[in-house]
Coordinates of C-alpha atoms in Angstrom, one line a residue:
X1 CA 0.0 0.0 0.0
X2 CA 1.4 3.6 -1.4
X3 CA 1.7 6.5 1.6
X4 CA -1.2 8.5 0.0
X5 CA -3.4 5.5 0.1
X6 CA -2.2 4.6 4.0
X7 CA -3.4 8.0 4.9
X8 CA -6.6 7.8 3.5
X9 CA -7.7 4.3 4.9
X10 CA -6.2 6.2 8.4
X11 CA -8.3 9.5 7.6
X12 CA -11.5 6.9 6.9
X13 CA -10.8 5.3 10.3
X14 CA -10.6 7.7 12.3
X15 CA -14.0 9.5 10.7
X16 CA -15.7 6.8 11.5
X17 CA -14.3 6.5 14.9
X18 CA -15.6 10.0 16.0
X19 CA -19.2 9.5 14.4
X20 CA -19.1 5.8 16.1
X21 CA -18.2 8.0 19.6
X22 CA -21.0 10.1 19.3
X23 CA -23.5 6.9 19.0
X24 CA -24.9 5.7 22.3
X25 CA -22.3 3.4 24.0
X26 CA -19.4 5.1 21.8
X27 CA -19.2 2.3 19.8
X28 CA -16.9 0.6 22.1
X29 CA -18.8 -2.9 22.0
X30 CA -19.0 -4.0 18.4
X31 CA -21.2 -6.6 19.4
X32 CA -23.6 -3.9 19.6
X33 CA -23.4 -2.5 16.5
X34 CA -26.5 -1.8 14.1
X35 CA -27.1 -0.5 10.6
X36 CA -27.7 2.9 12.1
X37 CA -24.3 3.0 13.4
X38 CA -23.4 2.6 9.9
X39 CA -25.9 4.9 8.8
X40 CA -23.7 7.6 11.0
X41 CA -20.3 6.2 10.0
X42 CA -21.4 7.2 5.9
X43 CA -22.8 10.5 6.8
X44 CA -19.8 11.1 8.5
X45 CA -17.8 10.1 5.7
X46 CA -20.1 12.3 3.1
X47 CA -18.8 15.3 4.6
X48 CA -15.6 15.0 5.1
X49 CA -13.8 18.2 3.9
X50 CA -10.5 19.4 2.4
X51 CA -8.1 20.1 4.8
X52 CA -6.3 23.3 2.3
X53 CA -9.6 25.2 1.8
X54 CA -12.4 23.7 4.5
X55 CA -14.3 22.8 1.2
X56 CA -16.4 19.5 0.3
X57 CA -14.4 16.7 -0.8
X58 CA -14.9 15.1 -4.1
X59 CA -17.6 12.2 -4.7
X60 CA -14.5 10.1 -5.6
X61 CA -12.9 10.7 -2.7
X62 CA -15.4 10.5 0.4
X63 CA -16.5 7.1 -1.7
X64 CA -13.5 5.7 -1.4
X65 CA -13.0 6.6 2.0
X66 CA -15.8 5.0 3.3
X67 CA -15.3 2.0 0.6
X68 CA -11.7 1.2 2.5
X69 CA -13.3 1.3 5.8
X70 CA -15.5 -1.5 5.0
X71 CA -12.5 -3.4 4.2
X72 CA -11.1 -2.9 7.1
X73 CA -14.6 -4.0 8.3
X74 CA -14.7 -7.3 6.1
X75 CA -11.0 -8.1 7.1
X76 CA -11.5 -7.9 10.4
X77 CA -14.5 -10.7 9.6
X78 CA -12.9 -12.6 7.6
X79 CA -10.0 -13.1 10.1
X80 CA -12.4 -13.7 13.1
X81 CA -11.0 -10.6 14.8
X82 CA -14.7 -9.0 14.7
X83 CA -16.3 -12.2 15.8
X84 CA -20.2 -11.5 16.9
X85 CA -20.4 -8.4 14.8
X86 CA -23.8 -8.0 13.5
X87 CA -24.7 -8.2 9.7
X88 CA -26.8 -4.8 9.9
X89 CA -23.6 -3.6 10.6
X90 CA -22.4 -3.4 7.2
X91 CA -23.1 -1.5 3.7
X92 CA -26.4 -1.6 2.0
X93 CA -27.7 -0.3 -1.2
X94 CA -29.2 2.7 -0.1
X95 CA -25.4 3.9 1.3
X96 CA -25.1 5.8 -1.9
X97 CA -23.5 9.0 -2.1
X98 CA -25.8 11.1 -4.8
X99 CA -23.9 12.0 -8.3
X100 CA -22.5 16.0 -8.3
X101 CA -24.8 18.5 -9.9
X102 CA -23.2 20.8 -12.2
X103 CA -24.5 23.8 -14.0
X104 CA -23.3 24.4 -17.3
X105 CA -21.4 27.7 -16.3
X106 CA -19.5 25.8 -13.9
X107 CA -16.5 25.4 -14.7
X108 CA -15.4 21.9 -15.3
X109 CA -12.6 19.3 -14.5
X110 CA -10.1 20.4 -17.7
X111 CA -7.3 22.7 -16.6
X112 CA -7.7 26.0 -18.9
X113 CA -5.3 26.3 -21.6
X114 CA -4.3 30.2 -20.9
X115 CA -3.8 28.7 -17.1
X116 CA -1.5 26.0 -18.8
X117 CA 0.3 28.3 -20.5
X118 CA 1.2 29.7 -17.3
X119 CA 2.1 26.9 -15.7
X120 CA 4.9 26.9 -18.3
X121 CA 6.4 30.0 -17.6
X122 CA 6.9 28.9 -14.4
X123 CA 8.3 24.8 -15.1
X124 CA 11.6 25.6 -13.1
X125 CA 10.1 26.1 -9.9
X126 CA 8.5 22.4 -10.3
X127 CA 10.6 20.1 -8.0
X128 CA 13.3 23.2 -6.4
X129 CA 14.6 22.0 -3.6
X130 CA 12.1 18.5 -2.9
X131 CA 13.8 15.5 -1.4
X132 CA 13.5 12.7 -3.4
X133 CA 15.4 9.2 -1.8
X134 CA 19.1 9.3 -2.5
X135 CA 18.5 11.2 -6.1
X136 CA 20.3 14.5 -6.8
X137 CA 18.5 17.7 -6.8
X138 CA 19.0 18.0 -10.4
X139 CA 18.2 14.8 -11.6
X140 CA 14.8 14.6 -9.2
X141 CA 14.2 18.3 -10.9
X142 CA 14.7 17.1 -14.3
X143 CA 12.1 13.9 -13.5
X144 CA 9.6 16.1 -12.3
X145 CA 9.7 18.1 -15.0
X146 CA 9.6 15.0 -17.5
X147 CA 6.6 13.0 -15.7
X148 CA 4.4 16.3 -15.8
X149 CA 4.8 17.3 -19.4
X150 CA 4.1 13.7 -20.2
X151 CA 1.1 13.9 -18.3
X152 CA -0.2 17.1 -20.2
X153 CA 0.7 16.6 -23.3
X154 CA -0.5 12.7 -24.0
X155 CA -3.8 12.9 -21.3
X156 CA -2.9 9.4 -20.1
X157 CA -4.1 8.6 -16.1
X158 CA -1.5 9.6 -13.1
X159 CA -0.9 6.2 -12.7
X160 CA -0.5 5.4 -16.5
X161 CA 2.5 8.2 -16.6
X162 CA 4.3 7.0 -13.4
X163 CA 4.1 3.1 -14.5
X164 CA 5.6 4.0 -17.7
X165 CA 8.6 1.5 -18.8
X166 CA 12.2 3.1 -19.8
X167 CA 11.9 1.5 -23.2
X168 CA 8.4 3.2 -23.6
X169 CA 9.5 4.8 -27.3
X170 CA 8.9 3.5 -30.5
X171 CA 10.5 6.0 -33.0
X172 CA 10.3 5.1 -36.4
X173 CA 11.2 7.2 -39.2
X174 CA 9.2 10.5 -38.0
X175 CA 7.1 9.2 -36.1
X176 CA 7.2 8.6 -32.4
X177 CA 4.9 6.9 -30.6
X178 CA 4.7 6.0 -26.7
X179 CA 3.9 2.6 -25.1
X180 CA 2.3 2.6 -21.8
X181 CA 0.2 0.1 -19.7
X182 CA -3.8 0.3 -19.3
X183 CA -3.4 -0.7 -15.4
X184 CA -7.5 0.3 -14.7
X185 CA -8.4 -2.3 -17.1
X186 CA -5.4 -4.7 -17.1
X187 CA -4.8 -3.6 -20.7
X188 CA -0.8 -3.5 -21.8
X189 CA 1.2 -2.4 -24.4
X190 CA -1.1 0.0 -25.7
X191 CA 0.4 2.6 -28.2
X192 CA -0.7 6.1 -28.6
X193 CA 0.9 9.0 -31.3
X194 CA 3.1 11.3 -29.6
X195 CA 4.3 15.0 -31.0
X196 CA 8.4 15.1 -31.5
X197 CA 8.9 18.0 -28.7
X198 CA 7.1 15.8 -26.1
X199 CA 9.2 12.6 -27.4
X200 CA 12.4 14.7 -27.3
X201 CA 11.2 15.6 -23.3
X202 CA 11.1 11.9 -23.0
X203 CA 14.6 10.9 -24.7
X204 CA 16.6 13.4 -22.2
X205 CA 15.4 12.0 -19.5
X206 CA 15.7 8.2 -20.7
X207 CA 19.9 9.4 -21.3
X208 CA 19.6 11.1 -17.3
X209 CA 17.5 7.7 -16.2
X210 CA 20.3 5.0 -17.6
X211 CA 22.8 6.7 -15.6
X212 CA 21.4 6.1 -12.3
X213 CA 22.0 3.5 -9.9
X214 CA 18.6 1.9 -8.7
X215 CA 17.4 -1.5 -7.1
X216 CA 16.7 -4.1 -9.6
X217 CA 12.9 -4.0 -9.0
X218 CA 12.9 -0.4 -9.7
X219 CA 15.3 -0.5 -12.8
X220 CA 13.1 -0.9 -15.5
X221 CA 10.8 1.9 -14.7
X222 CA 11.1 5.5 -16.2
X223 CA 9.9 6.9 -13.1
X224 CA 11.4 4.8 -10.1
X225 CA 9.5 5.0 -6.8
X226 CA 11.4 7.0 -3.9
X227 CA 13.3 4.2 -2.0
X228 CA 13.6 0.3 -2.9
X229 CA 11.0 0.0 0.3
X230 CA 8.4 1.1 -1.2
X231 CA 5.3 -0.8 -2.3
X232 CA 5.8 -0.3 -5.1
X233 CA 8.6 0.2 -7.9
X234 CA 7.2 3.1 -9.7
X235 CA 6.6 6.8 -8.4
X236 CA 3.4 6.9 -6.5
X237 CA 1.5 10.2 -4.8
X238 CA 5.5 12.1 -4.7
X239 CA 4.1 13.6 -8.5
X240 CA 1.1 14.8 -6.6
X241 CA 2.9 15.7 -3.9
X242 CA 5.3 17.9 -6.0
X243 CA 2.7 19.2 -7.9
X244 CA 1.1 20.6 -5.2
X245 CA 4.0 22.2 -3.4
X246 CA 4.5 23.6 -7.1
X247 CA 1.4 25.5 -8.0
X248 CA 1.5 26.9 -4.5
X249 CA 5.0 28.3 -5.2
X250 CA 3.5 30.2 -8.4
X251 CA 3.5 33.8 -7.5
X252 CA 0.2 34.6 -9.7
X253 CA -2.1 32.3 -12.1
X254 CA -5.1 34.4 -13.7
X255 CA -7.7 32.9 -15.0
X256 CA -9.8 34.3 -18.1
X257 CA -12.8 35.6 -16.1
X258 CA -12.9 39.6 -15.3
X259 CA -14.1 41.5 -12.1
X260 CA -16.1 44.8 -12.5
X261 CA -12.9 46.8 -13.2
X262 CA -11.9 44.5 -15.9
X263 CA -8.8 43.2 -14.1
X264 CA -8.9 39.1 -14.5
X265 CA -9.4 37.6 -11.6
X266 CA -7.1 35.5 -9.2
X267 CA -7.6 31.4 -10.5
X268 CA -8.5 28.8 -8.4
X269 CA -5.8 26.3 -7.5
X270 CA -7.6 23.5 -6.0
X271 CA -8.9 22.8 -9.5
X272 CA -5.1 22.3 -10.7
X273 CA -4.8 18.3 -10.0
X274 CA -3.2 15.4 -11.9
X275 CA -6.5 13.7 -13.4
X276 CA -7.8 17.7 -14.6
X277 CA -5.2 17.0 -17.3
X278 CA -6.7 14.3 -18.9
X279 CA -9.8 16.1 -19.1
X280 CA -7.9 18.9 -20.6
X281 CA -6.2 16.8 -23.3
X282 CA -9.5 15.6 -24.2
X283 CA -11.0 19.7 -24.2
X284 CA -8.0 20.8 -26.4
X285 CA -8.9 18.0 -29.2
X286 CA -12.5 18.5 -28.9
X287 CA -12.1 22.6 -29.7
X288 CA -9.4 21.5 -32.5
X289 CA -12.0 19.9 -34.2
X290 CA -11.1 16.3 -33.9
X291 CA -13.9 14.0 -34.4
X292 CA -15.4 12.3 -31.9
X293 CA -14.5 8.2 -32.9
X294 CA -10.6 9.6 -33.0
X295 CA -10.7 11.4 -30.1
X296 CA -12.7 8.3 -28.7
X297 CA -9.7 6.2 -29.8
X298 CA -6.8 8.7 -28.5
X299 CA -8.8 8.4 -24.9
X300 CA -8.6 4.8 -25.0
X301 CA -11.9 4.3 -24.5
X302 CA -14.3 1.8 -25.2
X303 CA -17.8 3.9 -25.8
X304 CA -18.1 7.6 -27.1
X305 CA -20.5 8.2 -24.2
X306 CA -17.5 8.1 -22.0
X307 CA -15.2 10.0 -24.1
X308 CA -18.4 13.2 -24.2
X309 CA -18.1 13.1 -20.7
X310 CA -14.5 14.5 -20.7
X311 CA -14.9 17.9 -22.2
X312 CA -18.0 20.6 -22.5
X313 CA -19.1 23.8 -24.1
X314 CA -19.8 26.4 -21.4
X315 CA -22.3 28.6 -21.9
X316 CA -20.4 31.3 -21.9
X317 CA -18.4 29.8 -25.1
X318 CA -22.1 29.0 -26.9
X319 CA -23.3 32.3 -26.6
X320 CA -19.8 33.6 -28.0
X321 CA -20.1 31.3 -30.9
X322 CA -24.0 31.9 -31.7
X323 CA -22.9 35.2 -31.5
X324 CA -20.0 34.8 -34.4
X325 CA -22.0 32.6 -36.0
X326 CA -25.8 34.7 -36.7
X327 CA -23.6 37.7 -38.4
X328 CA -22.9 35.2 -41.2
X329 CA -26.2 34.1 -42.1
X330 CA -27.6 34.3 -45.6
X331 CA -30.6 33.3 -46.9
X332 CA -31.3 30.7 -50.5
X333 CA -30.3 33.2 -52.9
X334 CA -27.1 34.2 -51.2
X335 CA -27.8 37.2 -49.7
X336 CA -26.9 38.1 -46.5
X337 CA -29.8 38.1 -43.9
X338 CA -28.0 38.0 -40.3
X339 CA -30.2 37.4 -37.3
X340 CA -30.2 40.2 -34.9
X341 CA -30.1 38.3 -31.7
X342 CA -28.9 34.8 -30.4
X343 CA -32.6 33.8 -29.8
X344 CA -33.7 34.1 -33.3
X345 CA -30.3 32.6 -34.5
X346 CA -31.3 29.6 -31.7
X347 CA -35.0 28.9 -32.7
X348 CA -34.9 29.4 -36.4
X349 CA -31.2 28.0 -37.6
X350 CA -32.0 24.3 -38.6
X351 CA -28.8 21.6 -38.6
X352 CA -29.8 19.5 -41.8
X353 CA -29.2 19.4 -45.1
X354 CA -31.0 22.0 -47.5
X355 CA -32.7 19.3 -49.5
X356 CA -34.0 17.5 -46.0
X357 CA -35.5 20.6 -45.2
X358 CA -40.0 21.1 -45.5
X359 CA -41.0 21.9 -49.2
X360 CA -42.5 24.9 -48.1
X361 CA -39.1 26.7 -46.8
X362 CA -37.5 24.9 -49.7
X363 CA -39.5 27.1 -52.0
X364 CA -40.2 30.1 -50.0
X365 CA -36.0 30.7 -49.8
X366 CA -36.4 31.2 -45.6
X367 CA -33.1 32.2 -44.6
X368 CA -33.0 28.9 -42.5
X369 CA -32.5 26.6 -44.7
X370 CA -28.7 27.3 -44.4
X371 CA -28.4 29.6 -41.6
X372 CA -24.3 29.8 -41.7
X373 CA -21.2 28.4 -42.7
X374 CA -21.1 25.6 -39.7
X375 CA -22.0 22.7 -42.2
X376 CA -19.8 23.8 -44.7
X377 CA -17.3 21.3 -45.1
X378 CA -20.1 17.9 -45.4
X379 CA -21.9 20.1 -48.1
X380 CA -22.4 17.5 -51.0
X381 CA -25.3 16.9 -53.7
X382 CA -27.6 14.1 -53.1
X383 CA -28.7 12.2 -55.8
X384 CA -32.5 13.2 -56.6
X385 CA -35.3 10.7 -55.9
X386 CA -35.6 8.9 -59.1
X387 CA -38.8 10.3 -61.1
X388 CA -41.4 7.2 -62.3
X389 CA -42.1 7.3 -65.9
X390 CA -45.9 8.5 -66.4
X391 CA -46.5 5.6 -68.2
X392 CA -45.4 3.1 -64.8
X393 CA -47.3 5.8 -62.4
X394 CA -50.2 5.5 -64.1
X395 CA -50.4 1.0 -63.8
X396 CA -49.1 0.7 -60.5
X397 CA -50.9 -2.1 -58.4
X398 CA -52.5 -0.7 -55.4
X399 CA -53.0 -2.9 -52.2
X400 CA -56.5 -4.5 -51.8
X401 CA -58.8 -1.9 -49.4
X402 CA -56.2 1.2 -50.2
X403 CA -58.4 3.8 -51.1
X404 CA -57.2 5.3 -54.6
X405 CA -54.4 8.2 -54.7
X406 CA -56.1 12.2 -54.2
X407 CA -55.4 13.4 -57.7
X408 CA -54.7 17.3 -58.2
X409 CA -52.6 19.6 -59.1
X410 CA -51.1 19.5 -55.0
X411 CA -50.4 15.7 -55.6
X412 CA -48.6 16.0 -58.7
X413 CA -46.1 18.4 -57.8
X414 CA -45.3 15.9 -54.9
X415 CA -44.5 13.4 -57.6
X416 CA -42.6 15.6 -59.7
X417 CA -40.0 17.1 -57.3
X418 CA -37.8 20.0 -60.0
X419 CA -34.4 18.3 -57.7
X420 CA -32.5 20.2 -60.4
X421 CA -34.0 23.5 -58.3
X422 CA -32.6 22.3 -55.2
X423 CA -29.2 21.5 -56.4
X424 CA -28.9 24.4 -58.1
X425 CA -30.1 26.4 -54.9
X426 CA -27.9 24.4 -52.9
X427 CA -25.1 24.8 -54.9
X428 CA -25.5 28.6 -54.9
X429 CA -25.6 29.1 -51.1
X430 CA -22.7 26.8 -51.0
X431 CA -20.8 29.0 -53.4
X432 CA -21.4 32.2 -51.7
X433 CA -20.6 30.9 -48.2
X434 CA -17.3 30.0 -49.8
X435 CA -16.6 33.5 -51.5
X436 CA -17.6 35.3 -48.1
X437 CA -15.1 33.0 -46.4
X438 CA -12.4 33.6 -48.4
X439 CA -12.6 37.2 -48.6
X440 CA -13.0 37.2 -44.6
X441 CA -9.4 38.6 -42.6
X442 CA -7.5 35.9 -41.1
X443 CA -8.5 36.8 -37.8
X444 CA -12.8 36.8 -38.4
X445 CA -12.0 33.7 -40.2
X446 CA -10.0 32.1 -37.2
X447 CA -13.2 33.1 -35.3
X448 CA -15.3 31.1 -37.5
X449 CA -13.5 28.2 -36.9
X450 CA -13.6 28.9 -33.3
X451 CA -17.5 28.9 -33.2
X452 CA -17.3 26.2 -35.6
X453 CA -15.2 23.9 -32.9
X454 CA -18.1 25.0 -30.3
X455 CA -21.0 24.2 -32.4
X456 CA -20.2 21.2 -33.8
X457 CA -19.8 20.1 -30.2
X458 CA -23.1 21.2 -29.0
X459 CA -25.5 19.7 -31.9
X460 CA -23.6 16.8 -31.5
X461 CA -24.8 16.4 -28.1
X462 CA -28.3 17.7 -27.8
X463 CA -29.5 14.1 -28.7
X464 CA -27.6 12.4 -26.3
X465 CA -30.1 13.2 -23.1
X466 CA -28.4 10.3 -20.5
X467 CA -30.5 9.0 -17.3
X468 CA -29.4 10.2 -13.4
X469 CA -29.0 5.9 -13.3
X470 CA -26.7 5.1 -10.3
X471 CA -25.1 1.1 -11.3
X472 CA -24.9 -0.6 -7.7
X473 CA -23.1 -3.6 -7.9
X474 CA -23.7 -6.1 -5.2
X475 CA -21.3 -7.5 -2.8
X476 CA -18.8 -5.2 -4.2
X477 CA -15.8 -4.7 -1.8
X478 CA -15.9 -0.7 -2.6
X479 CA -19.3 -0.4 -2.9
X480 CA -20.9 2.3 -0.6

């Protein structure tokens, strides 16, 4: 067991030690012991707080605290050392902490890019000065530095970056690629596409790493734990450790929001933490456009439900883009017909193909029917419906009972679509969304693209409403 997890499973004890002690008896004859004494030990454990800011803890974390206390529970059963204990005395379905509520101005778990950027400026002062076993200053310095730029820049878990093997480069030709370990899953050698600066980060430190003189259980790791007594032969919670010391060492990190003297405002720390740059490797594809199945296959997961789940669109950022976007409208003739507010833009721009869209907008030219340049790059001609012959139309067999076809005027033109009117129509708004593009300034077009990135992400998921479903697997050891 790694120090960070031994001080949990402490923490967890003695929480439920002091709600236990306020129970009648004070919970000093287990024998006595009943499910509401358990009931108290999980409320206790679903408000345990941070220690840095007095805030709630995660989900995660007050989950797995009470989760390890049960196993010190079900040891102590197993081994008869708790024998006489009760069975109400021990989890149920209904211990469940309730999922986190998030608004969509919240901010979520992805680490800003501009805050990033900061956290650059200031790489030297990761690791100055932090004891690290028998290592040099320099050389734990230069090891910090590595395992954290390999964490941003290739989103893999904490625990995927510190596992990582020294021979975890493939290089061929230009193209370097990293291989790392699933451990969550027990998946191995998986290989993921790495940029060259981040495989250059890699090589210097492989050179540094060969040099070194290490137990033979720790040799063959990249990132060797602290001391050969550890529990394990890999770096554990010292990154998080490190991490921590560093960001607190930062002088100032702003984040992008401004006060009411338009001064940005100070940024909050506590959301800088190892997993939040996963979440931002995933953001940064998303807003670069990458399709959803890649990025679903650079996440190494196995449904895109997960992979959504990663990154989101603030509303802040969908105003900003429906705002970019309904000054670029034009209507089926080409003409420019921008919306003059985001609530038109939102209740009257349609996502489909022009030819998909009701005859009646189709021939009244409603500045809908491609509202801007969003679906630009998928524009394509469908083949038209084929037309029957009038000679076919007119001997078709109708089902016995069907009452015969309305003739008319009305239910001809339904069987004579003009498609050679909607091509050309589409074809023209195409055209002129192109033309107005081009002749934009590299700056309003980089904007476009922008609002684009935003969008795309936001119609992608309106359809994908998921249920508040909580899975509760029985006789699960970390169940709670």
């Amino acid at each position: 067991m790694d120090s960070g997890k031994l001080k949990q499973v402490f923490a967890a004890c003695v929480v439920a030690s002091d709600a236990l002690h306020a129970r009648p008896g004070g919970g000093q004859d287990y024998v006595k012991l009943r499910f509401a004494d358990m009931q108290a030990v999980f409320t206790a454990m679903s408000r345990i707080r941070r220690a840095t800011n007095d805030e709630l803890a995660s989900r995660n974390h007050r989950q797995q605290s009470f989760g390890y206390f049960m196993e010190i529970v079900d040891f102590g059963r197993k081994t008869d050392m708790l024998t006489g204990m009760p069975g109400s005395f021990d989890r149920d379905k209904t211990l469940v902490l309730p999922p986190e509520e998030t608004s969509e101005d919240a901010a979520d778990r992805a680490v800003p890019e501009p805050v990033i950027a900061q956290l650059a400026a200031h790489l030297a002062l990761l690791e100055a000065g932090f004891p690290y076993g028998e290592m040099e200053p320099a050389d734990v310095e230069l090891m910090m530095q590595t395992a954290y730029l390999v964490l941003r820049d290739t989103g893999r878990r904490p625990v995927e970056v510190a596992s990582l093997r020294v021979k975890c480069l493939e290089t061929r030709g230009d193209e370097d690629t990293l291989i790392w370990d699933k451990v969550k899953k027990r998946r191995y050698v998986r290989k993921l596409p790495i940029t060259r600066e981040t495989a250059a980060v890699i090589k210097t430190w492989q050179a540094r790493r060969r040099q070194l003189e290490v137990a033979s259980r720790r040799r063959k790791y990249l990132f060797p734990s602290i001391t050969g007594r550890s529990g394990i032969a890999h770096m554990g919670s010292n990154l998080a450790n490190a991490m921590r010391d560093w960001v607190a060492a930062i002088p100032v990190l702003l984040s992008d929001e401004l006060d009411e003297h338009g001064n940005r405002l100070p940024f909050d720390r506590s959301l800088i933490f190892l997993y939040a740059f996963r979440h931002a490797y995933a953001q940064r594809y998303a807003d670069a456009g990458v399709p959803i199945d890649v990025l679903k296959e650079l996440m190494d997961h196995r449904s895109i439900v997960t992979t959504m789940s990663y990154y989101q669109v603030s509303l802040k950022r969908k105003r900003e883009a429906i705002t970019t976007m309904r000054q670029h409208t034009i209507d089926r003739s080409g003409r420019p017909a921008s919306f003059t507010s985001t609530t038109d833009y939102e209740a009257q721009s349609v996502a489909v193909p022009f030819r998909q869209l009701p005859r009646a907008q189709q021939r009244q030219g409603r500045r809908q029917s491609l509202p801007d340049p969003l679906p630009i790059r998928r524009l394509r001609l469908l083949s038209p419906r084929p037309v029957l012959p009038a000679r076919d139309r007119g001997t078709r067999q109708r089902p016995a009972g069907r009452p015969r076809d309305r003739q008319g005027p009305g239910r001809r033109r339904l069987r004579r679509p003009q498609p050679h009117r909607q091509i050309t129509a589409f074809a023209t708004v195409a055209d002129t969304m192109r033309d107005r593009l081009s002749k934009l300034p590299t700056d309003e077009r980089e904007e476009i693209e922008e609002a684009r990135a935003v969008l795309r992400k936001v119609r992608a998921t309106r359809d994908h409403k998921l249920l508040p479903l909580t899975v509760i697997r029985k006789n699960a050891p970390d169940a709670c």
